[in-house]
Coordinates of C-alpha atoms and ligand atoms in Angstrom, one line a residue:
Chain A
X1 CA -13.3 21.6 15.1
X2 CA -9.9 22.0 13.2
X3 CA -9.5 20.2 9.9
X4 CA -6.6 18.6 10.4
X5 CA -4.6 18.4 6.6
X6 CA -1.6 16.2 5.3
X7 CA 1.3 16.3 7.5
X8 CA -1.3 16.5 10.7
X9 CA -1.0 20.6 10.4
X10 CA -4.3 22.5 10.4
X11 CA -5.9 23.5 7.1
X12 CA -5.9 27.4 7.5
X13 CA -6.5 29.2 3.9
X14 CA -4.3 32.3 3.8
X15 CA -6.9 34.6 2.2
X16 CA -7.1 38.2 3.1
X17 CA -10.1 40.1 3.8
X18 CA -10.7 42.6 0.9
X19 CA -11.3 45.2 2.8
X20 CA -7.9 44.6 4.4
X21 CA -6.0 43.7 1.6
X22 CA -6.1 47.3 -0.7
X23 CA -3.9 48.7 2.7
X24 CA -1.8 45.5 2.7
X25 CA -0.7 45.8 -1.1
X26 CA -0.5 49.5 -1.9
X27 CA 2.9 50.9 -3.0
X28 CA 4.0 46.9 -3.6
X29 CA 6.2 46.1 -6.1
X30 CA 4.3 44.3 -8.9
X31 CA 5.2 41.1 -10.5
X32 CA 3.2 39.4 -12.9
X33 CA 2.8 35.6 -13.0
X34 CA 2.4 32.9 -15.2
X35 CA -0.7 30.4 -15.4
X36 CA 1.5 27.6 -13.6
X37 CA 2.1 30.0 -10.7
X38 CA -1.3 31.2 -10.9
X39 CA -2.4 28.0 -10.2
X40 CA -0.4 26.7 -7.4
X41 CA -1.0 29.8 -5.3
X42 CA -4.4 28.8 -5.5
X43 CA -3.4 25.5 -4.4
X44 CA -1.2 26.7 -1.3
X45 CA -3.4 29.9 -0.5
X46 CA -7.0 27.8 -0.3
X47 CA -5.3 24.4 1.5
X48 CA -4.8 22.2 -1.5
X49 CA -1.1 22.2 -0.6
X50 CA -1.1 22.3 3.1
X51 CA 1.1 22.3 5.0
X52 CA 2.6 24.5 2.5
X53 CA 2.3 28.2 3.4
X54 CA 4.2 29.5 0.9
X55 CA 6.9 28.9 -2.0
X56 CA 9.2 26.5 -0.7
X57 CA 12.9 27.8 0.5
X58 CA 16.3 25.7 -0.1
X59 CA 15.9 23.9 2.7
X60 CA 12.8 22.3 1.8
X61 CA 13.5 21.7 -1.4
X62 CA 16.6 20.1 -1.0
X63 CA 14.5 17.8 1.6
X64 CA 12.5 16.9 -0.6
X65 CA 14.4 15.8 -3.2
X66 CA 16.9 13.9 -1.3
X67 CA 14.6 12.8 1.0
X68 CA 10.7 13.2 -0.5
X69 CA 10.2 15.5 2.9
X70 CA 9.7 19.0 3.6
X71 CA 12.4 20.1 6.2
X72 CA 9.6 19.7 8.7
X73 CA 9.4 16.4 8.3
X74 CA 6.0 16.0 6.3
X75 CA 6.2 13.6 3.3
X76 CA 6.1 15.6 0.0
X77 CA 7.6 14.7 -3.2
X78 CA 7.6 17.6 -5.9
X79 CA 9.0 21.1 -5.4
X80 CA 6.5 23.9 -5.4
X81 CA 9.1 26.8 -6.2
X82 CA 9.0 30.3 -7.5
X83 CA 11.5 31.2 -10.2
X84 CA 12.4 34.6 -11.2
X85 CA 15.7 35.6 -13.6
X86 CA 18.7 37.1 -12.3
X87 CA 17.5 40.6 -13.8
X88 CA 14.1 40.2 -12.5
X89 CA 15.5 39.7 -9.4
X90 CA 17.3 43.2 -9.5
X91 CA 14.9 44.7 -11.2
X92 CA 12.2 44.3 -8.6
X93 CA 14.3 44.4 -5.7
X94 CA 13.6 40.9 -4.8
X95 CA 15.3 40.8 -1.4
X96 CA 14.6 38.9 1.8
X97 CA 12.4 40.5 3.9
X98 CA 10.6 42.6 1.4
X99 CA 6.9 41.8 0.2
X100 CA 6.0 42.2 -3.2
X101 CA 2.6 42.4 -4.8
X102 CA 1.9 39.1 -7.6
X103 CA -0.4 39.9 -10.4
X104 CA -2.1 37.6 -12.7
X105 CA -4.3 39.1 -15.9
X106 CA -3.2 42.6 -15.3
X107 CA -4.7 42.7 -11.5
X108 CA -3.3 42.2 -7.9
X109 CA -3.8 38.2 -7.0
X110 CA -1.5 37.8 -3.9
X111 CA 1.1 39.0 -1.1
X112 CA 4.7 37.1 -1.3
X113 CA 6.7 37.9 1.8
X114 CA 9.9 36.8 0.3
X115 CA 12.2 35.3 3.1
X116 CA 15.0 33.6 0.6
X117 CA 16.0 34.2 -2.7
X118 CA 18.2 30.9 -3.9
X119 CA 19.8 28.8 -7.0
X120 CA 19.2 25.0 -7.0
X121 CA 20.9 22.4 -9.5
X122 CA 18.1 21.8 -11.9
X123 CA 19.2 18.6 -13.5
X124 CA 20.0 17.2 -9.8
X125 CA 16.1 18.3 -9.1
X126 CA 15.3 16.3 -12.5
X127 CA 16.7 13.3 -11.6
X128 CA 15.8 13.0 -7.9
X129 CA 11.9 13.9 -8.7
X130 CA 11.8 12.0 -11.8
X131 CA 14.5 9.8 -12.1
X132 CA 15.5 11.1 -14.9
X133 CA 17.5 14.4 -16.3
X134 CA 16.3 14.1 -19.4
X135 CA 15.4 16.8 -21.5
X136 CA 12.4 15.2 -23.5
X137 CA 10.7 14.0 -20.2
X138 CA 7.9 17.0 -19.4
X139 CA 8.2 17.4 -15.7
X140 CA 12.2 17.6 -16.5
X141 CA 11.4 20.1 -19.5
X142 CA 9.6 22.3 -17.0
X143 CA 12.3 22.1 -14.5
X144 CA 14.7 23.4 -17.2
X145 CA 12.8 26.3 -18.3
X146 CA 12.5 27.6 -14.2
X147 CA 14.6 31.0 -14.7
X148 CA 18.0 31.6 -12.8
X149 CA 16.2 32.1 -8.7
X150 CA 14.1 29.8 -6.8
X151 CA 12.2 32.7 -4.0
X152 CA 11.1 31.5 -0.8
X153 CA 8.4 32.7 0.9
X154 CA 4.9 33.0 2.6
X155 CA 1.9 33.4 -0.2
X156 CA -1.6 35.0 1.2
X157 CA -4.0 35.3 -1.1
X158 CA -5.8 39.4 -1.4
X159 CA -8.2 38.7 -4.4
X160 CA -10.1 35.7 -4.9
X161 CA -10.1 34.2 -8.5
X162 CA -13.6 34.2 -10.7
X163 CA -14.1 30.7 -11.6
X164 CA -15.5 30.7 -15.2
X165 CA -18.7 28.8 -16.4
X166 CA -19.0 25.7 -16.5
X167 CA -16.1 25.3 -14.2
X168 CA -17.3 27.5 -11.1
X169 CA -19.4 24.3 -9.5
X170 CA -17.0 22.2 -9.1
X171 CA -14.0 24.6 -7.5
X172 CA -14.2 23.2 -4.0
X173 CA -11.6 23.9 -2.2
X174 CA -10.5 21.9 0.8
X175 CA -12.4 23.2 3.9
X176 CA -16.0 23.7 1.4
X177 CA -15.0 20.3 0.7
X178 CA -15.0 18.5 3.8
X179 CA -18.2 20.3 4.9
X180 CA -19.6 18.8 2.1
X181 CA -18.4 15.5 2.7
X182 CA -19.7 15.5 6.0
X183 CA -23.6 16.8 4.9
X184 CA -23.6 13.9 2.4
X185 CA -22.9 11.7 5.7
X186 CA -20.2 10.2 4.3
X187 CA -17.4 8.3 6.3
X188 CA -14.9 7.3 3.4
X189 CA -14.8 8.9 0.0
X190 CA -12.4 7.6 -2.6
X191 CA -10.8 9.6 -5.0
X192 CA -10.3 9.1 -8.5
X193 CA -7.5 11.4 -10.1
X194 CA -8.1 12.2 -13.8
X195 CA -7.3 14.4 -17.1
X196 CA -10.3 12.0 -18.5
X197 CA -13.5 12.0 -20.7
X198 CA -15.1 8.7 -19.0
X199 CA -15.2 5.8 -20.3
X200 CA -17.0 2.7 -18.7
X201 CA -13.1 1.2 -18.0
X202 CA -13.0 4.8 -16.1
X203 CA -16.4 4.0 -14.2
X204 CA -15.7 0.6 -13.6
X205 CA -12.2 1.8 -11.4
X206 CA -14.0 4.5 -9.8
X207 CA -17.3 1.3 -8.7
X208 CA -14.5 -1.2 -8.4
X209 CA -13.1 1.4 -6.3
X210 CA -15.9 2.6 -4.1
X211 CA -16.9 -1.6 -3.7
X212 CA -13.1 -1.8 -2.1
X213 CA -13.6 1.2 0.3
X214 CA -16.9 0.5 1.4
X215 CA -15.3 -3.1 2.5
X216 CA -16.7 -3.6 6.3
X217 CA -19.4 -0.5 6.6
X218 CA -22.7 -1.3 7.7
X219 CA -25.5 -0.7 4.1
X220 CA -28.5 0.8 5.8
X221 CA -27.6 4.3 4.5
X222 CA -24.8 5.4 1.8
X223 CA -21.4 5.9 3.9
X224 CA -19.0 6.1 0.7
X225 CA -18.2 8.5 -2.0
X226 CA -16.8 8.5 -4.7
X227 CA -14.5 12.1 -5.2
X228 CA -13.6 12.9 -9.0
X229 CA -10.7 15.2 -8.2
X230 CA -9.6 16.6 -12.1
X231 CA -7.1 17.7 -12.7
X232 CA -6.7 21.4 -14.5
X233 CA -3.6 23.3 -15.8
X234 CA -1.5 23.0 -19.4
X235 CA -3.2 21.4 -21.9
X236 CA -1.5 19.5 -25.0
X237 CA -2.9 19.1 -28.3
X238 CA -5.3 15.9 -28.7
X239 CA -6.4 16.2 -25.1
X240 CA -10.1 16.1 -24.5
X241 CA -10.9 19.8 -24.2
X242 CA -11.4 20.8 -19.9
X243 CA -14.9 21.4 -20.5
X244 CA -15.6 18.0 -21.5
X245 CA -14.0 16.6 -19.2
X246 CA -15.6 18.3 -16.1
X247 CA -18.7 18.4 -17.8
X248 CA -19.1 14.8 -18.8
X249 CA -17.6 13.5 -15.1
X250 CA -20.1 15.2 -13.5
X251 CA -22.6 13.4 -16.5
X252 CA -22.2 9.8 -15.0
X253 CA -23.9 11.4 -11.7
X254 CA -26.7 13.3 -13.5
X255 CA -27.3 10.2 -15.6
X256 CA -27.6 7.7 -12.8
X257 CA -24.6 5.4 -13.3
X258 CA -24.0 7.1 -9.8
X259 CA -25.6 9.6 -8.1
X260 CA -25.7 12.2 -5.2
X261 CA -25.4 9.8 -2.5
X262 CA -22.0 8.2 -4.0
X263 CA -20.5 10.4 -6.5
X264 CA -19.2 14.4 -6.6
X265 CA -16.9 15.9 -9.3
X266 CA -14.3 18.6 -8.4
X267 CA -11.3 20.1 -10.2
X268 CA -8.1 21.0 -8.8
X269 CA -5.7 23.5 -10.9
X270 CA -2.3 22.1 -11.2
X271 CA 0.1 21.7 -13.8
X272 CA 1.0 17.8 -14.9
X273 CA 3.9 16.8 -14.0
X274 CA 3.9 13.2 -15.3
X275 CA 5.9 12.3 -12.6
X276 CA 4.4 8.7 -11.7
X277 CA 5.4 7.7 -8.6
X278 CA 5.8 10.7 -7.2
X279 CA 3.2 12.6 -8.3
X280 CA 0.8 9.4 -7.3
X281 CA 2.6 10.7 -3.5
X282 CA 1.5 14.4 -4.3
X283 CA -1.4 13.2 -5.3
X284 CA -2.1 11.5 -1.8
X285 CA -1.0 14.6 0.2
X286 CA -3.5 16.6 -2.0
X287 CA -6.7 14.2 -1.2
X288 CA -5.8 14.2 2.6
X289 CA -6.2 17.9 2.2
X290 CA -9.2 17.5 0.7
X291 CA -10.4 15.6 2.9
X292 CA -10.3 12.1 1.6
X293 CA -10.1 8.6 2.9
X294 CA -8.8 6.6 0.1
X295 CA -7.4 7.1 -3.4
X296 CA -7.2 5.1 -6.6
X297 CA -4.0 4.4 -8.2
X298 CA -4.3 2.5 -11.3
X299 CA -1.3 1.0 -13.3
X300 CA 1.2 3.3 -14.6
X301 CA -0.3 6.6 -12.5
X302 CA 0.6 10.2 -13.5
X303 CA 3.1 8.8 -15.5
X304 CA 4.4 9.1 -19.1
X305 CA 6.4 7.0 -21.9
X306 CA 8.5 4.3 -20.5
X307 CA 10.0 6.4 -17.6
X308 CA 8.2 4.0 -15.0
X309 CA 6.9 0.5 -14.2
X310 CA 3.2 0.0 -13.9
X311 CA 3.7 -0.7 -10.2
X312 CA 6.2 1.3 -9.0
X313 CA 3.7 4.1 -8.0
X314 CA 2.6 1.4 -5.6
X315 CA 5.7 0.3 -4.4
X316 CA 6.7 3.8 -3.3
X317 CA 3.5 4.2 -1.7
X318 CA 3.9 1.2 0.1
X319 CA 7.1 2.7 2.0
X320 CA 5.2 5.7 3.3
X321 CA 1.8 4.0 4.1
X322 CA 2.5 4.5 8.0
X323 CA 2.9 8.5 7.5
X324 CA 0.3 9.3 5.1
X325 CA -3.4 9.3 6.5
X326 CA -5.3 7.9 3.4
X327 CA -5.0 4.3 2.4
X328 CA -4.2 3.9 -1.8
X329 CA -6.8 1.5 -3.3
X330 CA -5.3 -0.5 -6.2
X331 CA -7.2 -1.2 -9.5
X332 CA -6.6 -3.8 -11.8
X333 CA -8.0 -2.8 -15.4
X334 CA -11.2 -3.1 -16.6
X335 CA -12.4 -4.5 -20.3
X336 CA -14.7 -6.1 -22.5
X337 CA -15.2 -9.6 -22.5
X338 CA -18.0 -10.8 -25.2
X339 CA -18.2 -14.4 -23.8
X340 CA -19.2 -12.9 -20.3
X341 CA -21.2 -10.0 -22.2
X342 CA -19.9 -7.3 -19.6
X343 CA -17.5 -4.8 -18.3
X344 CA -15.5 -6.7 -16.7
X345 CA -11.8 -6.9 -14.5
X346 CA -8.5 -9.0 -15.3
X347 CA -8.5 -10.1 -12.1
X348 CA -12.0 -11.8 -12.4
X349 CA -12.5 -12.8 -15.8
X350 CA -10.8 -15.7 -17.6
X351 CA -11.6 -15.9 -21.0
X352 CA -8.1 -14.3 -21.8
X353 CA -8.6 -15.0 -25.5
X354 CA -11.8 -13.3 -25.8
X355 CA -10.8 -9.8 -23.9
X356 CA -11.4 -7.2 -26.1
X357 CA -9.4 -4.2 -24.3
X358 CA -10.0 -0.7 -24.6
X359 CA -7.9 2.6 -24.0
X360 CA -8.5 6.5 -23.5
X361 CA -6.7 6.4 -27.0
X362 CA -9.0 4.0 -28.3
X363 CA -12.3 6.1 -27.4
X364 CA -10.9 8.8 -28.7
X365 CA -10.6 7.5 -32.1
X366 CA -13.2 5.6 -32.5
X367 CA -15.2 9.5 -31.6
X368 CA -12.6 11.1 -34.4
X369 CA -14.1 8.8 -36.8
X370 CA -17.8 10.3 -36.1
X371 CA -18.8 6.5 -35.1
X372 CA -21.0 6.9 -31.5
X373 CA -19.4 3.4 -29.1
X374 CA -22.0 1.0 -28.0
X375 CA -23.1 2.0 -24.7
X376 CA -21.2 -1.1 -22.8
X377 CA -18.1 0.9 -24.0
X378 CA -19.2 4.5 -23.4
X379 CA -21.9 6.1 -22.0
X380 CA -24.6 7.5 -25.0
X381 CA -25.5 10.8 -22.3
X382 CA -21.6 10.9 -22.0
X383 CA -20.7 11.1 -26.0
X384 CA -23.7 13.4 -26.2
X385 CA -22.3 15.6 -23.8
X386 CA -18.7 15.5 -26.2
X387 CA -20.2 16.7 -29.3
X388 CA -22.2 19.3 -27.5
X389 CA -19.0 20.5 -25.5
X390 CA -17.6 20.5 -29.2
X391 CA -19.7 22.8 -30.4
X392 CA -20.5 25.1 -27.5
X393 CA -16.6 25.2 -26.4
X394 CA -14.1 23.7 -28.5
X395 CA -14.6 25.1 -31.7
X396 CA -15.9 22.4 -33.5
X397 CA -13.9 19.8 -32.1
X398 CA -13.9 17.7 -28.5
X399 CA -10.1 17.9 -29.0
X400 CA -7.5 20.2 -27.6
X401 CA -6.1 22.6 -31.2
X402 CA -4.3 25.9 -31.5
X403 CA -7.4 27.4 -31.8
X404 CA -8.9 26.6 -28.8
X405 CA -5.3 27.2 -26.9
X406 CA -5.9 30.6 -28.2
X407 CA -9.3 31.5 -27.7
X408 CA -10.8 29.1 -25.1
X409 CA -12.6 30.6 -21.7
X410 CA -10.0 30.9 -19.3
X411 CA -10.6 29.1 -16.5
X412 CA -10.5 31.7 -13.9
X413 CA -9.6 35.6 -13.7
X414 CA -8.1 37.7 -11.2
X415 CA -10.9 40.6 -10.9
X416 CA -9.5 44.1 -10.7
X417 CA -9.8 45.1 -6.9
Chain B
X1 CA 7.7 -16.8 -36.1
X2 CA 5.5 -14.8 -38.2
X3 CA 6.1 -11.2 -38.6
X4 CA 3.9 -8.9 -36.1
X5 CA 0.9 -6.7 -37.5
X6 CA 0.0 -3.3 -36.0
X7 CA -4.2 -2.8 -37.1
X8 CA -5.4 0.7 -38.0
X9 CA -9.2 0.1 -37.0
X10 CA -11.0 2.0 -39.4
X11 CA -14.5 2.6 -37.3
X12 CA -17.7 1.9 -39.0
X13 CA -20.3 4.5 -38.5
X14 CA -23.4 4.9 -40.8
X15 CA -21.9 6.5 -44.3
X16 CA -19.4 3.9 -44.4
X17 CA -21.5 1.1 -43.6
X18 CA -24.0 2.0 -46.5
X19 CA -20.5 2.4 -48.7
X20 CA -19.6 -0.9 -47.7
X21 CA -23.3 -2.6 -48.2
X22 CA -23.2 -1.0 -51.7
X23 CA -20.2 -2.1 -52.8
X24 CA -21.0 -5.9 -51.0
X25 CA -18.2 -5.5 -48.9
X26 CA -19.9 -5.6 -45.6
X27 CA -18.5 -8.6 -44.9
X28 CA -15.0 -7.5 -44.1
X29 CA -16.1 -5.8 -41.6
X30 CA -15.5 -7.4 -38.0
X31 CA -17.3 -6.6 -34.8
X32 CA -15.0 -5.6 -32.0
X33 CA -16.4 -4.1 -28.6
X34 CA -19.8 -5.2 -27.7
X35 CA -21.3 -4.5 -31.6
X36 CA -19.0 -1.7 -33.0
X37 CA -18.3 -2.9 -36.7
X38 CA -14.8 -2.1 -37.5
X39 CA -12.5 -2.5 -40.6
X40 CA -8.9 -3.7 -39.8
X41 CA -6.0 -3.0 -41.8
X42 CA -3.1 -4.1 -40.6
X43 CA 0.8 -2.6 -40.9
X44 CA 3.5 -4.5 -40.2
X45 CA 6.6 -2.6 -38.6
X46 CA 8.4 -0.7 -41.3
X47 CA 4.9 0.7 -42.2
X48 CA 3.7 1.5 -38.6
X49 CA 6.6 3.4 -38.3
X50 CA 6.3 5.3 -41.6
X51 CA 2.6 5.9 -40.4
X52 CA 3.7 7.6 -37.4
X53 CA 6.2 9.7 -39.0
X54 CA 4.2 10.9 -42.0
X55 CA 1.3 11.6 -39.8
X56 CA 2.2 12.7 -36.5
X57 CA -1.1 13.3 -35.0
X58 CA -1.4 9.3 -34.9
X59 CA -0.6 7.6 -31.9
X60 CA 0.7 4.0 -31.3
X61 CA -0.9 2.4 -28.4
X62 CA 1.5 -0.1 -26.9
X63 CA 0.1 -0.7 -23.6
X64 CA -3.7 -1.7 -23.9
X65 CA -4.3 -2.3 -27.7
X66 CA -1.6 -2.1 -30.2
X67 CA -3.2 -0.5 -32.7
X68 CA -2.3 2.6 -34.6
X69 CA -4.8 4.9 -33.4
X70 CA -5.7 9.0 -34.0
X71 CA -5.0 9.1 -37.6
X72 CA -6.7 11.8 -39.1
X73 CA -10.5 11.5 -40.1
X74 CA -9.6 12.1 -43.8
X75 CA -6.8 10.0 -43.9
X76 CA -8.7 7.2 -42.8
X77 CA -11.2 8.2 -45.7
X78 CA -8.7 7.5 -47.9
X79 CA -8.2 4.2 -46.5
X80 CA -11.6 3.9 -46.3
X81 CA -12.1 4.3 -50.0
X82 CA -9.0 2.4 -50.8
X83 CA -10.6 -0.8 -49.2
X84 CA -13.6 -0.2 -51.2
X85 CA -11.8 0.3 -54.6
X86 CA -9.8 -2.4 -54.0
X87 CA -12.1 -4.6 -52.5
X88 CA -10.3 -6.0 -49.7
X89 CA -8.1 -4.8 -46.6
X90 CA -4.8 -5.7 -47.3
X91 CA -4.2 -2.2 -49.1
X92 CA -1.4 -0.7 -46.8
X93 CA 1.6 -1.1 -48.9
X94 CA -0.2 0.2 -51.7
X95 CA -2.0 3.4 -49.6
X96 CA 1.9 4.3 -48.2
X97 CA 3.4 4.5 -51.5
X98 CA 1.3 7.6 -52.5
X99 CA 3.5 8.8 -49.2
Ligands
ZN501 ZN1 -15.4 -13.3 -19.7

């Protein structure tokens, strides 16, 4: 049976046969790419991006930042483009029509059938993707740094990347995905989008979250999962390291505050691009594709600084609900409250005086300090599991630093062919 | 109106807590989040911001908690053992000027 993707196109993954692909590539021009681009051919090759096929041409993206559509009409919000300078351009004969050869590490990664070689207006793509031209915003900053040409063109992957321990479990692409969805028998799964070390605000969403999707299904058997999707590209210093991340999602399952009848941690690769609202509508075309019924959007989603309300995500959503085939799931926060002795939501509790809230940031210092949370606030297996990811993968520390930027375990490698 | 206070929570983990006992100065401690003891010292503006600048690591969190968080660990052992010397928490004005 098809698996029919965002847009209502068929999921195909454009991956070559190896032993078709040395034929396909020899005597290609070779042009080596950066981790970014690395990282979204995965995402268009495997059916993260579908109905993407390829880089996007002008016409596309000038659809979809005027209008937040692909020129076929699909819903998409951010530009997937390929930039190359002016002399790059000459120097590789980048032409349409020709195909040229991507490489990544050193070794052959994927064919790029280049059909259109273009210039946008940057700052125009700035403002209409994040409402904003400004230089200090980071989506905008990496708009500005795209080199003179946009190419256009159809991506097929000829070497599949080695996912790195402890990051090879959870790389599951959309159509491994959806078989798995369907042996775990499960007829909605929620997804929870994060760049996150869990805290118990972060496990209430996700329960809060599977409670809301589960809604009118019968309880005999378990019908709804809960998909952490994280997230996987630049890192800034101060994050929580990748490794804990992944590693201490996929800890709330192993220790029982879910398990495998509810809960199943992934990773997608993908640059932020803090673009709130629409990167909350990327978002949503990327969990159709993987195979999802709902997603979580919590206040302020994929966003940064001031540049958007804490709804607005919503609101924009709200104007495409009839196009997109997965229904967003809205979370209010989740804190303390020492009168009720719990975990608990703003919407439900009312001893407003008494909340005690707590923050990714506040976590995070509270572990700086060397002082181990009560386990209300976060989870002892989960803190556990920071330290050791510390030591085993971060240098010393659970937080991102120049070291670990410069020696850390990539996440995957193009094997020579 | 009276003039806003950022708090630096200074978290309480064993060392300090013996530090504090010692010194009889476990009372200033406060319990915040389901049993975490936590010193709070509190900046008002004009010192937040100095905070941020001289130590840019730290991070102000104005959406959930207001506090000035992700100051470094020895920095905050200098508060720390500011709080102890001088026996009390209201020790920002006098821990900036050494900045
Ligand atoms: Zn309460």
């Amino acid at each position: 049976m098809a698996e029919i993707g965002h847009g209502g196109k068929e999921i195909v993954e454009r991956i070559m046969e190896p032993s078709q692909a040395a034929a396909k590539i020899k005597g290609l021009t070779q042009i080596p790419i950066r981790s970014q681009l690395a990282n979204e051919v995965i995402g268009i090759t495997y059916g993260f991006f579908s109905p993407l096929e390829g880089f996007m041409g002008k016409a596309d993206v000038d659809n979809v930042c005027k209008n937040m559509r692909l020129a076929g009409g699909a819903v998409w919000s951010i530009p997937i483009v390929f930039d190359l300078s002016d002399k790059e351009v000459a120097d590789y004969g980048v032409k349409p029509g020709v195909s040229v050869l991507l490489t990544f590490g050193g070794n052959p990664m994927a064919l790029f059938e280049v059909e259109e070689v273009y210039d946008y207006d940057k700052k125009f793509m700035c403002q209409s993707v994040y409402g904003t031209d400004e230089a200090k915003h980071p989506g905008c900053a990496r708009t500005y740094q795209y080199k003179d040409k946009f190419v256009g063109g159809k991506i097929t992957l000829v070497n599949r990347p080695k996912i790195n321990p402890p990051y090879d479990p959870y790389f599951i692409p959309p159509l491994e995905m959806r078989k798995r969805f369907k042996e775990k028998g499960w007829e909605r799964v929620v997804a929870h989008q994060t760049r996150n070390v869990p805290h118990t605000g972060h496990e209430w969403l996700m329960k809060g979250a599977w409670f809301q999707a589960y809604a009118e299904l019968p309880i005999e058997k378990p019908l709804v999962g809960v998909l952490v999707n994280a997230i996987i590209g630049d890192k800034r210093k101060g994050d929580y390291i990748d490794e804990a991340i992944i590693l201490t999602q996929d800890e709330l399952r192993k220790s029982g505050y879910f398990g495998d009848h509810n809960h199943l941690t992934s990773l997608t690769f993908w640059d932020m691009r803090y673009a709130g609202p629409k990167e909350a509508v990327f978002h949503a075309a990327l969990r159709t594709n993987l195979g999802l019924t709902h997603h979580m959007y919590g206040r302020d989603h994929a966003g940064v600084g001031t540049y958007y309300g804490a709804y607005d995500a919503h609101h924009l959503l709200a104007t495409i609900q009839k196009e997109l085939s997965i229904v967003p799931v809205y979370s209010m926060n989740w804190l303390y409250c020492p009168h009720c002795g719990e975990i608990t939501s703003e919407g439900l509790c009312d001893h407003k005086k008494e909340w005690q809230k707590f923050s990714g940031t506040l976590i995070r210092s509270i572990v700086q300090d060397g002082v181990k949370p009560p386990r209300l606030i976060f989870r002892p297996e989960v803190f556990d599991l920071v330290m050791e990811s510390a030591e085993k993968y971060g240098f010393g520390s659970p937080f991102v630093t120049d070291e670990y930027l410069e020696k850390r375990i990539p996440v995957f490698e193009i094997p020579p062919m | 109106m009276a003039e806003e206070k950022f708090p630096i929570n200074i978290w309480i983990n064993e060392d300090r807590f013996a530090a504090l006992q010692k010194a009889k100065l476990a009372g200033l401690c406060e319990e915040m989040l389901a049993g975490l003891k936590v010193l709070r010292v509190y900046a008002n503006a004009v010192e937040r911001d100095k905070i941020l600048k001289v130590f840019p690591t730290a991070k102000f969190d104005s959406a959930t908690t207001k506090s000035i968080e992700l100051l470094p660990r020895d920095v905050k052992d200098k508060i720390f053992d500011k709080i102890v010397e001088k026996e009390s928490v209201d020790i920002m004005a006098d821990f900036l000027k050494a900045f």
